[in-house]
Amino acid sequence: MAGNIAITTEDLKEAILKDRLLLHYQPQFTPDGAGIQCVEALVRWQDPERGLIPPRLFIPLAEKTGLVAELGSWVLRRACRDGIAWPGISVAVNVSPLQFRDPGFVDFVRATADSAGLPFSRLEIEITEGAYFDDIERAQNELRRLRALGISLALDDFGTGYASLTYLRRLPFTKIKIDKSFVDECQTVGSAAIIHAVIALSRALGLKVAAEGVETPEQQRFLRAAGCHYLQGFLFSKPVPAAQIAPLLMRLSAA
Ligand code: C2E
Ligand code: CA
Ligand code: CA
């Protein structure tokens, strides 16, 4: 897919209206690769002319125009509905910080999971560390309300933003996702030291740690020995259509 296709707000509106979005799911595995804890919903846009458009080409536009609220609602509804077919597995949904500005966000999440029949304990919300909360106290309250329901909260892209430690101290996250850039360089002394420190910090805070973008057996070995709880990346599985998750779970449980 060409990286420079022109996308307009009208195109995106139409894509949402005409149901041209779809979700792929990428599993997070136990460090030995034998089990799946969670699948992350990743949105794509299936355009009749341009083919499958990746989120980096339209999420920024959606955020700029406010359409991300509509897009995010669609993603959450679909992910909750898909998720009920995978017992014992959580579904993780990426949420844009703009969605939090809606005072009805927590109620919407609750109602959506409820009407799909997805237990709150099987829903995880991912918030990127690059997210800027203009009102951290409000964010704290909203996230606490989600936690009180039993919904898990992951701090995504950890290490790439500017507010990591403040967020960890003030917001009730349950999981840290170490960014791919550290995993890529985990053979270097600097990144290895940072990964060890992040895992020690997370464990001290009682959080789970997932590593993103794991591509090689060497990275798996390192992250497993370092004590990561979950691994996600092309080494185990690319993001795949919903229909491929149940067979994958069956294959793993039969092994
Ligand atoms: P993210 O949340 O950090 O998602 C992980 C991205 O890394 C995904 O790209 C995934 O395909 C890719 N990835 C996973 N494992 C590997 C690997 O081993 N190697 C490499 N090279 N890449 C890997 P994707 O699906 O293109 O999504 C890009 C970003 O778009 C996501 O980054 C997320 O920030 C955003 N996004 C995706 N879906 C949604 C959504 O529903 N709502 C919002 N607000 N953002 C979304
Ligand atoms: Ca994510
Ligand atoms: Ca990430």
XYZ file of N, CA, C and O and ligand atoms in Angstrom, residues 28 40-42 92-95 126-128 154 156-157 177 212 232, ligand 2:
69
model
N -1.165 -11.456 22.340
C -0.034 -11.341 23.265
C 0.154 -12.723 23.881
O -0.767 -13.265 24.483
N -4.973 -7.834 20.814
C -5.125 -6.388 20.636
C -5.852 -6.101 19.330
O -5.453 -6.583 18.261
N -6.925 -5.311 19.419
C -7.688 -4.919 18.233
C -6.966 -3.776 17.524
O -6.625 -2.766 18.145
N -6.689 -3.963 16.228
C -5.998 -2.931 15.435
C -6.853 -2.630 14.211
O -7.172 -3.521 13.420
N -7.903 -6.214 23.943
C -7.347 -4.887 24.219
C -7.746 -3.927 23.105
O -7.659 -4.266 21.922
N -8.192 -2.741 23.505
C -8.657 -1.731 22.553
C -7.841 -0.449 22.751
O -7.675 0.015 23.873
N -7.307 0.076 21.647
C -6.572 1.344 21.713
C -7.555 2.492 21.817
O -8.496 2.578 21.033
N -7.298 3.377 22.772
C -8.187 4.512 22.951
C -7.380 5.803 22.808
O -6.318 5.945 23.406
N -5.996 0.374 26.078
C -4.602 0.805 25.906
C -4.557 2.302 25.658
O -5.251 2.814 24.776
N -3.710 2.962 26.420
C -3.540 4.406 26.239
C -2.065 4.671 25.985
O -1.207 4.235 26.754
N -1.771 5.359 24.875
C -0.370 5.561 24.542
C 0.295 6.536 25.509
O -0.327 7.497 25.965
N -3.734 -0.541 30.082
C -2.336 -0.698 29.673
C -1.753 0.645 29.232
O -2.407 1.418 28.533
N 0.631 2.140 26.856
C 1.174 1.688 25.569
C 2.432 2.485 25.202
O 2.602 3.617 25.665
N 3.278 1.900 24.358
C 4.453 2.596 23.803
C 5.367 3.141 24.899
O 5.957 4.220 24.760
N 3.346 -1.613 28.391
C 3.801 -2.225 27.138
C 5.091 -1.533 26.703
O 5.070 -0.345 26.328
N 6.483 -5.267 23.021
C 5.875 -5.149 21.687
C 6.913 -5.301 20.594
O 8.077 -4.936 20.776
N 4.503 -9.813 22.349
C 3.644 -9.563 21.187
C 4.563 -9.194 20.021
O 5.476 -8.399 20.189
Ca -1.559 -0.488 21.256
